[in-house]
């Protein structure tokens, strides 16, 4: 038996694991990063967006790239700024305004955040560049000119206030806008300036005492893209920077209708210059780079304005690429444990080792590692969370650690993870109904775990929500079926952790038509022990697309039944009633209403 597993420092060490990159300190981000060839690809100017589900490592990649560039590893002439769109969204207020107006506020807040990053970099990273030669006259000149350039950027971001008078006529019931000559430049598609939200105030004396008319003055803040770009270029040139990486994380947190406008503003501000390289992290099926406005396209056009993606789902999904996924996850877990041991237990006799495969094999048996890979499906966050929970279950079961972590420990942890995922679906009522219908159609009726779906549903908000919450995994985004020539399909699999949670729950056994007597429950203690059930429903090998081909979801499954009748009192349920919305209870008799789907 491995002495590593029995070491007293191992338990507190594993409890310090953090599956989220945002929670890691800078040192961990650097030392725990596993490069599968992504770093050089993302540094390439033509690789501009990274795609992947939550937890696949997009933020870790961007945080590492940001540190890699700013420490000079990419060259002294490179600079980087990391921006989390979620922070800007919170500071931009509610998104109830029209998409264009909200995008204006959002972009101005984005520029202000970028300026703040530049000031921090100017005070830390840039002052250590070799060319500045500290304590020299040249250094003082650079510092002064750099500060002046930053002030100029701030002035450009503040924009210019343009007054607009609006006169209301009670007789004609019309609105006449009297704008300044520069007002015509406010057109997003034709001008070079950007309108922001308007601030209105009654301040005119000309019509103040008129009984038949009223005047309100409004002000618009306009930004000149070219001035902002030129001032930022000036700052970069002063500091001898030839490339500035702008890393935008959590792009999909921006409201979908706002994304094309935000993309348009970024394109107009930064694309015309070779000094800027914008990188974006996106979620699959929750991104809208462009939109049509009349005959014009606003936003990014793929292969025209924005190029090439790193698809973390496609490259690390265990079902599609088992060996690369195994190597990546093993190295990731090893590096996390190694760093924690060196940081928090430098004097400990605990030896993690130097070989990832050998070190991990001293903690888990091969079957347990296989199950973790299957249940996590290439998701780094789920993999680390499963390992942590499996270890704790094993420790609670056997304090002496007489054997390695086994598949039973992993399945217990997976059951808990599956329950958490299902719980996360419940606030979105329609998505929860849809998922339960998929479970019924695929698992109960067809005894499969994968299915094909017409690609036209890939941007359906309910389907996107299920993929986003890792309840469904997309194996193939462009699959052609011999029986439907000319059509493209998605090959989708139900999350294995959720399947385990369902199969081990008596209520779901009844729903699926599975045995649930005491004797049969004993037979179903572990999915792995029931080979027939496992063969029917669960697959741990490479996805069988031929098998999945024959499980096609009917289109009517996406039609949610909005009419509900209480099975107890037979009354029509008011679905806007707070009792029903919060607890799915009948407002009249208090009966629990089961979620159902039409079709």
XYZ file of C-alpha atoms in Angstrom, residues 12-301:
290
model
C -5.569 18.692 4.664
C -3.598 19.073 1.435
C -6.446 17.717 -0.718
C -8.971 19.827 1.172
C -7.083 22.895 -0.114
C -7.780 21.993 -3.766
C -9.698 24.745 -5.575
C -11.487 23.702 -8.798
C -12.051 27.326 -9.904
C -9.225 29.238 -11.602
C -10.636 32.579 -10.398
C -10.071 31.461 -6.784
C -6.437 30.541 -7.316
C -3.625 32.876 -6.362
C -1.260 34.062 -9.055
C 1.423 31.544 -8.145
C -0.956 28.585 -8.448
C -2.254 29.815 -11.807
C 1.296 29.733 -13.119
C 2.500 26.470 -11.592
C -0.700 24.439 -12.030
C -1.216 25.331 -15.689
C -1.089 22.423 -18.145
C -0.216 23.496 -21.661
C -1.601 21.183 -24.321
C -0.227 23.391 -27.100
C -2.768 26.140 -26.430
C -0.341 28.853 -25.328
C 1.454 29.294 -28.642
C -1.833 29.035 -30.501
C -3.509 31.745 -28.444
C -0.481 34.029 -28.889
C -0.994 33.779 -32.648
C -2.743 36.946 -33.953
C -5.231 34.864 -35.953
C -6.466 32.876 -32.934
C -8.953 35.242 -31.388
C -11.463 33.237 -29.393
C -11.470 30.227 -27.076
C -14.612 28.122 -26.795
C -15.581 25.687 -24.058
C -18.102 24.820 -21.360
C -17.750 26.270 -17.895
C -14.893 24.571 -16.074
C -12.880 23.537 -19.135
C -10.016 25.937 -18.375
C -10.728 29.100 -20.388
C -10.155 31.443 -17.450
C -7.053 29.510 -16.375
C -5.638 29.828 -19.894
C -6.321 33.575 -20.018
C -4.966 34.217 -16.512
C -1.827 32.257 -17.325
C -1.420 34.064 -20.660
C -1.822 37.422 -18.916
C 0.925 36.563 -16.425
C 3.087 34.965 -19.143
C 3.037 38.140 -21.237
C 3.451 40.659 -18.418
C 6.437 38.833 -16.911
C 8.272 39.239 -20.207
C 8.127 35.584 -21.286
C 6.534 36.608 -24.593
C 9.091 39.391 -25.130
C 9.698 42.825 -23.641
C 7.591 44.476 -26.349
C 4.330 42.715 -25.336
C 1.726 43.761 -22.784
C -1.528 42.163 -21.633
C -4.723 43.110 -19.778
C -7.279 40.619 -18.409
C -10.916 41.767 -18.138
C -13.819 39.777 -16.680
C -17.053 40.788 -18.432
C -19.096 39.822 -15.365
C -17.529 42.676 -13.379
C -18.349 45.186 -16.126
C -21.921 43.897 -16.350
C -22.460 44.487 -12.638
C -21.067 48.018 -12.857
C -23.078 48.876 -15.988
C -26.416 48.615 -14.196
C -29.538 46.812 -15.353
C -29.818 45.730 -18.980
C -33.479 46.758 -19.301
C -32.549 49.589 -21.676
C -32.550 48.933 -25.451
C -29.619 46.797 -26.578
C -27.810 49.659 -28.294
C -28.023 52.014 -25.305
C -26.966 49.322 -22.835
C -24.083 48.320 -25.128
C -22.962 51.961 -25.105
C -22.790 52.043 -21.311
C -21.174 48.625 -21.269
C -18.468 49.638 -23.751
C -17.659 52.853 -21.902
C -17.302 50.879 -18.668
C -15.106 48.394 -20.566
C -12.822 51.237 -21.696
C -12.646 52.635 -18.165
C -11.674 49.192 -16.845
C -9.042 48.878 -19.569
C -7.632 52.279 -18.631
C -7.426 51.241 -14.990
C -5.493 48.136 -16.046
C -3.086 50.288 -18.063
C -2.452 52.532 -15.066
C -1.672 49.502 -12.911
C 0.638 48.094 -15.581
C 2.323 51.480 -15.966
C 3.036 51.570 -12.240
C 4.309 48.013 -12.000
C 5.185 46.025 -15.102
C 6.372 48.760 -17.439
C 8.714 50.405 -14.938
C 10.726 47.182 -14.793
C 11.275 46.950 -18.531
C 14.935 46.898 -19.462
C 14.770 49.909 -21.761
C 13.583 52.324 -19.026
C 16.925 52.166 -17.196
C 15.797 53.199 -13.713
C 17.335 56.291 -12.067
C 18.234 57.895 -15.396
C 16.984 61.075 -16.996
C 15.544 59.067 -19.857
C 13.486 57.059 -17.396
C 11.944 60.216 -15.914
C 11.022 61.463 -19.380
C 9.330 58.151 -20.229
C 7.404 58.198 -16.951
C 6.131 61.717 -17.566
C 5.166 61.084 -21.180
C 3.501 57.814 -20.209
C 1.411 59.553 -17.530
C 0.403 62.249 -20.015
C -0.661 59.589 -22.523
C -2.826 57.883 -19.890
C -4.469 61.206 -19.055
C -5.181 61.723 -22.741
C -6.802 58.256 -22.939
C -9.000 59.165 -19.969
C -10.013 62.412 -21.633
C -10.988 60.569 -24.826
C -13.021 58.001 -22.869
C -14.924 60.794 -21.111
C -16.034 61.902 -24.572
C -17.815 65.103 -25.479
C -21.215 66.199 -24.273
C -23.572 67.190 -27.085
C -26.837 68.952 -26.268
C -30.041 67.920 -27.990
C -33.289 69.937 -27.680
C -36.613 68.166 -28.088
C -39.799 70.182 -28.527
C -43.181 68.534 -27.872
C -46.287 69.991 -29.549
C -49.646 69.210 -27.954
C -51.593 70.094 -31.101
C -49.673 67.924 -33.616
C -48.655 65.262 -31.105
C -45.243 65.043 -32.809
C -41.677 65.166 -31.638
C -39.112 67.415 -33.370
C -35.476 66.810 -32.655
C -33.123 69.728 -32.995
C -29.585 68.365 -32.870
C -26.152 69.872 -33.230
C -24.262 69.387 -36.475
C -22.233 66.553 -34.950
C -25.428 64.700 -34.107
C -25.363 62.929 -37.467
C -22.159 61.205 -36.370
C -24.092 59.342 -33.704
C -25.176 56.791 -36.302
C -23.409 53.569 -35.309
C -23.104 52.255 -38.863
C -21.939 55.449 -40.565
C -20.175 57.567 -37.967
C -17.083 57.249 -35.852
C -18.613 58.134 -32.499
C -20.754 56.289 -30.073
C -24.009 57.360 -28.351
C -24.443 56.643 -24.697
C -27.503 56.728 -22.476
C -29.144 60.177 -22.489
C -29.482 62.450 -19.479
C -32.569 64.668 -19.730
C -33.352 67.890 -17.874
C -35.900 70.687 -18.380
C -33.712 73.776 -18.588
C -34.970 76.015 -21.407
C -36.512 79.461 -20.727
C -37.733 79.932 -24.298
C -40.793 77.710 -23.906
C -40.990 77.613 -20.142
C -44.246 79.638 -19.856
C -45.925 78.260 -22.963
C -49.197 76.467 -22.310
C -49.204 74.465 -25.569
C -45.638 73.253 -25.652
C -42.939 71.806 -23.505
C -39.209 71.429 -24.090
C -36.829 68.960 -22.508
C -33.105 69.120 -23.119
C -31.122 65.910 -23.375
C -27.400 65.375 -23.506
C -25.502 62.671 -25.318
C -21.929 61.633 -24.554
C -20.135 60.725 -27.771
C -16.882 58.815 -28.122
C -14.518 59.063 -31.048
C -13.114 55.580 -31.716
C -10.132 56.845 -33.676
C -9.106 59.277 -30.896
C -9.262 56.523 -28.287
C -7.243 54.193 -30.494
C -4.636 56.860 -31.306
C -4.179 57.811 -27.641
C -3.701 54.166 -26.639
C -1.236 53.641 -29.488
C 0.679 56.681 -28.280
C 0.924 55.161 -24.782
C 2.180 51.861 -26.202
C 4.759 53.544 -28.433
C 6.122 55.601 -25.536
C 6.669 52.391 -23.577
C 8.138 50.561 -26.563
C 5.205 48.082 -26.715
C 4.446 46.619 -30.131
C 1.565 44.283 -29.197
C -1.132 44.719 -26.536
C -3.213 41.612 -25.746
C -6.732 42.428 -24.533
C -8.156 39.282 -22.919
C -11.950 39.390 -22.510
C -13.185 36.561 -20.305
C -16.817 35.503 -19.723
C -18.025 37.070 -22.986
C -21.244 35.037 -22.812
C -22.249 36.812 -19.590
C -23.050 39.829 -21.773
C -26.786 39.722 -22.692
C -27.228 38.023 -26.057
C -28.876 41.014 -27.867
C -26.051 43.288 -26.641
C -23.173 41.112 -27.851
C -23.246 42.192 -31.552
C -23.134 45.880 -30.581
C -20.319 45.288 -28.093
C -18.432 43.370 -30.797
C -19.008 46.215 -33.264
C -17.584 48.796 -30.875
C -14.517 46.644 -30.180
C -13.994 46.130 -33.896
C -14.210 49.844 -34.694
C -11.944 50.812 -31.822
C -9.176 48.197 -32.029
C -9.309 46.222 -35.285
C -7.821 48.928 -37.558
C -4.548 48.814 -35.571
C -1.829 46.163 -35.496
C -0.956 47.184 -31.920
C -3.975 45.393 -30.451
C -4.828 41.700 -30.308
C -8.242 40.978 -28.782
C -8.827 37.464 -27.368
C -12.288 36.347 -26.254
C -13.439 33.380 -24.110
C -16.931 32.182 -25.010
C -19.450 29.500 -24.063
C -20.821 27.241 -26.818
C -24.339 28.062 -28.036
C -24.486 31.237 -25.929
C -22.574 33.599 -28.175
C -23.823 35.984 -30.842
C -20.966 37.823 -32.519
C -23.019 39.490 -35.277
C -26.516 40.560 -36.265
C -28.256 42.068 -39.277
C -29.540 45.643 -39.150
C -31.264 46.268 -42.445
C -28.712 45.486 -45.127
C -25.750 45.890 -42.808
C -23.983 43.433 -40.507
C -22.901 44.685 -37.102
C -20.411 42.866 -34.911
C -17.715 40.329 -35.763
C -17.975 38.316 -38.943
